[in-house]
Amino acid sequence: MGHRTEALFRDDAYLKTAEAQVVAINDRGGILLDRTIFYATSGGQPGDTGMFERADGGRVAIAATITGETKDEIIHVPAPEQALPAVGEKLRLAVDWERRYLLMRMHSACHLLTVVCPFPITGAAVAEDDSRVDFDIPDAGFTKEDVTARLMELVRADHAIFTRLITDEELAANPSLVKSKNVRPPVSTGKIRLVCIGENASVDSQPCGGTHVRSTGEVGEIHIGKIEKKGRENRRFRIRFGPMPAN
């Protein structure tokens, strides 16, 4: 039976530090805590990196964060040759905030892209500087310039981004909330986390367990770097930070 970790980032993605207690060390040296601010790799978003500080001032560098047997079991993977803490030890957690904030902005940008391109999603990957979303569409005449302009309209409108919970039954009654063609959100938990954009979710609403910024304005300037053909009806849109480069 896996350990359940309280995921503090689900309620507040802006927590940079927290206190936690070690509940287990697995057979590969992975550290499990009673609670964490570290996001575990999931849904195309990479897991967090950062540092644990021990009571004696010693530090444990965390190279990756992954899930275990369930999404509720969060495993912190230390960098090589780190002294491992003991079960029961209390630690101060510090996430690599600069990296996490870039991922939050980029993940939010990916949601905006699914608003501009309302087609079934076949894949996605979030990174600090170049993310992608794949859509099941024929060549629908999208241009980098048009999609970038529409994305920046949403950014400049500074819409609120927030989460709310719905029941499995509510999701079943509103299947269009799920944009992914192949991946379904976990049901039977009783509660599905929706990420909503705009007043009363007027811009968008979709199941997602990732971390996001509080408003579209925080995403900052973004552009579509390229649109790639990945099969007869599959198009890959690459999102990058900054203004679109001059031709």
GROMACS .gro file of C-alpha atoms in nm:
model
  247
    1MET     CA    1   0.000   0.000   0.000
    2GLY     CA    2   0.146   0.335  -0.104
    3HIS     CA    3   0.189   0.633   0.123
    4ARG     CA    4  -0.043   0.930   0.080
    5THR     CA    5   0.134   1.266   0.066
    6GLU     CA    6  -0.058   1.587   0.133
    7ALA     CA    7  -0.003   1.787  -0.188
    8LEU     CA    8   0.016   2.146  -0.066
    9PHE     CA    9   0.074   2.275  -0.421
   10ARG     CA   10  -0.279   2.174  -0.522
   11ASP     CA   11  -0.427   2.442  -0.298
   12ASP     CA   12  -0.147   2.698  -0.328
   13ALA     CA   13   0.097   2.673  -0.619
   14TYR     CA   14   0.287   2.977  -0.489
   15LEU     CA   15   0.427   2.809  -0.177
   16LYS     CA   16   0.806   2.831  -0.205
   17THR     CA   17   0.894   2.672   0.133
   18ALA     CA   18   0.725   2.445   0.387
   19GLU     CA   19   0.800   2.215   0.680
   20ALA     CA   20   0.748   1.840   0.646
   21GLN     CA   21   0.834   1.508   0.810
   22VAL     CA   22   0.994   1.202   0.647
   23VAL     CA   23   0.752   0.907   0.653
   24ALA     CA   24   0.955   0.657   0.445
   25ILE     CA   25   1.267   0.601   0.234
   26ASN     CA   26   1.197   0.356  -0.048
   27ASP     CA   27   1.432   0.086  -0.174
   28ARG     CA   28   1.579   0.323  -0.435
   29GLY     CA   29   1.650   0.600  -0.186
   30GLY     CA   30   1.342   0.802  -0.275
   31ILE     CA   31   1.216   1.024   0.008
   32LEU     CA   32   0.847   1.024   0.102
   33LEU     CA   33   0.705   1.299   0.321
   34ASP     CA   34   0.379   1.359   0.504
   35ARG     CA   35   0.328   1.677   0.296
   36THR     CA   36   0.506   1.852   0.012
   37ILE     CA   37   0.520   2.160  -0.210
   38PHE     CA   38   0.707   1.962  -0.479
   39TYR     CA   39   0.495   1.881  -0.787
   40ALA     CA   40   0.546   1.527  -0.920
   41THR     CA   41   0.589   1.464  -1.294
   42SER     CA   42   0.239   1.425  -1.441
   43GLY     CA   43   0.020   1.544  -1.725
   44GLY     CA   44   0.312   1.660  -1.935
   45GLN     CA   45   0.448   1.886  -1.658
   46PRO     CA   46   0.792   1.795  -1.518
   47GLY     CA   47   0.836   1.734  -1.148
   48ASP     CA   48   1.000   1.993  -0.925
   49THR     CA   49   1.362   2.017  -0.819
   50GLY     CA   50   1.494   2.194  -0.512
   51MET     CA   51   1.644   2.142  -0.168
   52PHE     CA   52   1.562   1.992   0.171
   53GLU     CA   53   1.728   2.152   0.473
   54ARG     CA   54   1.789   1.940   0.782
   55ALA     CA   55   1.780   2.057   1.143
   56ASP     CA   56   2.160   2.053   1.162
   57GLY     CA   57   2.187   2.277   0.856
   58GLY     CA   58   2.276   1.992   0.620
   59ARG     CA   59   2.112   1.994   0.279
   60VAL     CA   60   1.969   1.731   0.048
   61ALA     CA   61   1.948   1.833  -0.319
   62ILE     CA   62   1.635   1.700  -0.490
   63ALA     CA   63   1.692   1.617  -0.858
   64ALA     CA   64   1.338   1.504  -0.950
   65THR     CA   65   0.991   1.444  -0.809
   66ILE     CA   66   0.779   1.152  -0.933
   67THR     CA   67   0.465   0.964  -0.835
   68GLY     CA   68   0.466   0.617  -0.682
   69GLU     CA   69   0.192   0.353  -0.688
   70THR     CA   70  -0.074   0.626  -0.698
   71LYS     CA   71  -0.084   0.998  -0.781
   72ASP     CA   72  -0.111   1.060  -0.406
   73GLU     CA   73   0.226   0.897  -0.338
   74ILE     CA   74   0.490   1.159  -0.413
   75ILE     CA   75   0.854   1.048  -0.422
   76HIS     CA   76   1.140   1.300  -0.396
   77VAL     CA   77   1.447   1.170  -0.577
   78PRO     CA   78   1.772   1.300  -0.425
   79ALA     CA   79   2.069   1.391  -0.642
   80PRO     CA   80   2.350   1.129  -0.637
   81GLU     CA   81   2.566   1.092  -0.328
   82GLN     CA   82   2.337   1.280  -0.090
   83ALA     CA   83   2.312   1.186   0.276
   84LEU     CA   84   1.955   1.060   0.322
   85PRO     CA   85   1.742   1.184   0.612
   86ALA     CA   86   1.595   0.938   0.863
   87VAL     CA   87   1.231   0.836   0.891
   88GLY     CA   88   1.064   1.075   1.137
   89GLU     CA   89   1.310   1.356   1.065
   90LYS     CA   90   1.168   1.704   1.013
   91LEU     CA   91   1.284   1.898   0.709
   92ARG     CA   92   1.244   2.242   0.558
   93LEU     CA   93   1.149   2.217   0.191
   94ALA     CA   94   1.252   2.475  -0.068
   95VAL     CA   95   1.140   2.434  -0.426
   96ASP     CA   96   1.350   2.574  -0.715
   97TRP     CA   97   1.107   2.861  -0.754
   98GLU     CA   98   1.252   3.021  -1.066
   99ARG     CA   99   1.214   2.696  -1.259
  100ARG     CA  100   0.871   2.617  -1.112
  101TYR     CA  101   0.735   2.963  -1.194
  102LEU     CA  102   0.844   2.927  -1.558
  103LEU     CA  103   0.663   2.590  -1.569
  104MET     CA  104   0.350   2.745  -1.412
  105ARG     CA  105   0.347   3.023  -1.672
  106MET     CA  106   0.410   2.778  -1.954
  107HIS     CA  107   0.148   2.527  -1.836
  108SER     CA  108  -0.105   2.811  -1.820
  109ALA     CA  109  -0.004   2.912  -2.175
  110CYS     CA  110  -0.078   2.556  -2.292
  111HIS     CA  111  -0.432   2.590  -2.152
  112LEU     CA  112  -0.474   2.915  -2.348
  113LEU     CA  113  -0.360   2.737  -2.665
  114THR     CA  114  -0.638   2.480  -2.618
  115VAL     CA  115  -0.884   2.771  -2.612
  116VAL     CA  116  -0.748   2.917  -2.936
  117CYS     CA  117  -0.734   2.568  -3.095
  118PRO     CA  118  -1.043   2.384  -2.963
  119PHE     CA  119  -0.955   2.041  -3.100
  120PRO     CA  120  -0.886   1.704  -2.931
  121ILE     CA  121  -0.543   1.698  -2.766
  122THR     CA  122  -0.324   1.400  -2.857
  123GLY     CA  123  -0.018   1.492  -2.651
  124ALA     CA  124   0.154   1.767  -2.458
  125ALA     CA  125   0.482   1.842  -2.286
  126VAL     CA  126   0.559   2.142  -2.068
  127ALA     CA  127   0.916   2.274  -2.035
  128GLU     CA  128   1.075   2.593  -1.909
  129ASP     CA  129   1.136   2.747  -2.251
  130ASP     CA  130   0.971   2.543  -2.527
  131SER     CA  131   0.646   2.352  -2.474
  132ARG     CA  132   0.425   2.165  -2.715
  133VAL     CA  133   0.062   2.070  -2.755
  134ASP     CA  134  -0.045   1.820  -3.024
  135PHE     CA  135  -0.394   1.842  -3.171
  136ASP     CA  136  -0.599   1.602  -3.381
  137ILE     CA  137  -0.676   1.838  -3.671
  138PRO     CA  138  -0.628   1.834  -4.046
  139ASP     CA  139  -0.438   2.128  -4.195
  140ALA     CA  140  -0.691   2.384  -4.079
  141GLY     CA  141  -0.508   2.687  -4.211
  142PHE     CA  142  -0.364   2.803  -3.877
  143THR     CA  143  -0.064   3.032  -3.897
  144LYS     CA  144   0.193   3.104  -3.625
  145GLU     CA  145   0.107   3.473  -3.650
  146ASP     CA  146  -0.270   3.428  -3.610
  147VAL     CA  147  -0.244   3.187  -3.318
  148THR     CA  148   0.015   3.409  -3.146
  149ALA     CA  149  -0.210   3.714  -3.182
  150ARG     CA  150  -0.508   3.530  -3.031
  151LEU     CA  151  -0.296   3.393  -2.747
  152MET     CA  152  -0.171   3.741  -2.662
  153GLU     CA  153  -0.528   3.874  -2.662
  154LEU     CA  154  -0.605   3.625  -2.385
  155VAL     CA  155  -0.285   3.713  -2.197
  156ARG     CA  156  -0.352   4.089  -2.212
  157ALA     CA  157  -0.712   4.041  -2.097
  158ASP     CA  158  -0.562   3.926  -1.762
  159HIS     CA  159  -0.835   3.669  -1.695
  160ALA     CA  160  -0.836   3.505  -1.352
  161ILE     CA  161  -0.716   3.141  -1.333
  162PHE     CA  162  -0.860   2.934  -1.048
  163THR     CA  163  -0.949   2.578  -0.953
  164ARG     CA  164  -1.270   2.417  -0.836
  165LEU     CA  165  -1.378   2.063  -0.762
  166ILE     CA  166  -1.661   1.874  -0.929
  167THR     CA  167  -1.795   1.523  -0.871
  168ASP     CA  168  -1.744   1.221  -1.097
  169GLU     CA  169  -2.113   1.251  -1.186
  170GLU     CA  170  -2.076   1.614  -1.291
  171LEU     CA  171  -1.786   1.521  -1.519
  172ALA     CA  172  -1.984   1.234  -1.670
  173ALA     CA  173  -2.267   1.478  -1.741
  174ASN     CA  174  -2.023   1.721  -1.910
  175PRO     CA  175  -1.788   1.505  -2.119
  176SER     CA  176  -1.679   1.806  -2.329
  177LEU     CA  177  -1.476   1.928  -2.030
  178VAL     CA  178  -1.217   1.662  -2.116
  179LYS     CA  179  -1.007   1.789  -2.408
  180SER     CA  180  -0.757   1.506  -2.424
  181LYS     CA  181  -0.834   1.245  -2.687
  182ASN     CA  182  -0.658   0.955  -2.514
  183VAL     CA  183  -0.614   1.043  -2.145
  184ARG     CA  184  -0.910   1.053  -1.909
  185PRO     CA  185  -0.892   1.213  -1.565
  186PRO     CA  186  -0.896   0.965  -1.275
  187VAL     CA  187  -1.251   0.902  -1.159
  188SER     CA  188  -1.382   0.723  -0.850
  189THR     CA  189  -1.190   0.967  -0.629
  190GLY     CA  190  -1.517   1.154  -0.579
  191LYS     CA  191  -1.365   1.487  -0.672
  192ILE     CA  192  -1.222   1.607  -1.005
  193ARG     CA  193  -1.005   1.921  -1.003
  194LEU     CA  194  -1.096   2.169  -1.275
  195VAL     CA  195  -0.869   2.452  -1.381
  196CYS     CA  196  -1.088   2.745  -1.485
  197ILE     CA  197  -1.005   3.062  -1.675
  198GLY     CA  198  -1.214   3.379  -1.677
  199GLU     CA  199  -1.503   3.500  -1.464
  200ASN     CA  200  -1.727   3.202  -1.389
  201ALA     CA  201  -1.494   2.993  -1.609
  202SER     CA  202  -1.621   3.182  -1.914
  203VAL     CA  203  -1.296   3.133  -2.110
  204ASP     CA  204  -1.211   2.773  -2.026
  205SER     CA  205  -1.259   2.485  -1.784
  206GLN     CA  206  -1.082   2.148  -1.797
  207PRO     CA  207  -0.962   1.875  -1.558
  208CYS     CA  208  -0.595   1.925  -1.467
  209GLY     CA  209  -0.374   1.845  -1.171
  210GLY     CA  210  -0.089   2.079  -1.266
  211THR     CA  211   0.029   2.412  -1.128
  212HIS     CA  212  -0.075   2.739  -1.289
  213VAL     CA  213  -0.039   3.113  -1.241
  214ARG     CA  214  -0.325   3.318  -1.090
  215SER     CA  215  -0.407   3.516  -1.402
  216THR     CA  216  -0.341   3.502  -1.775
  217GLY     CA  217  -0.148   3.830  -1.750
  218GLU     CA  218   0.121   3.650  -1.548
  219VAL     CA  219   0.194   3.425  -1.846
  220GLY     CA  220   0.372   3.718  -2.010
  221GLU     CA  221   0.465   3.747  -2.374
  222ILE     CA  222   0.449   3.418  -2.566
  223HIS     CA  223   0.449   3.314  -2.929
  224ILE     CA  224   0.410   3.006  -3.147
  225GLY     CA  225   0.760   2.904  -3.256
  226LYS     CA  226   0.644   2.656  -3.516
  227ILE     CA  227   0.352   2.439  -3.626
  228GLU     CA  228   0.466   2.090  -3.727
  229LYS     CA  229   0.281   1.820  -3.918
  230LYS     CA  230   0.296   1.495  -3.719
  231GLY     CA  231   0.076   1.266  -3.929
  232ARG     CA  232  -0.225   1.311  -4.153
  233GLU     CA  233  -0.439   1.478  -3.888
  234ASN     CA  234  -0.191   1.564  -3.614
  235ARG     CA  235  -0.043   1.912  -3.570
  236ARG     CA  236   0.218   2.004  -3.310
  237PHE     CA  237   0.217   2.364  -3.185
  238ARG     CA  238   0.533   2.481  -3.008
  239ILE     CA  239   0.496   2.763  -2.752
  240ARG     CA  240   0.790   2.981  -2.655
  241PHE     CA  241   0.838   3.279  -2.429
  242GLY     CA  242   0.909   3.625  -2.564
  243PRO     CA  243   0.802   3.807  -2.881
  244MET     CA  244   0.785   3.629  -3.213
  245PRO     CA  245   1.124   3.665  -3.388
  246ALA     CA  246   1.130   3.881  -3.699
  247ASN     CA  247   1.154   3.679  -4.018
   0.00000   0.00000   0.00000
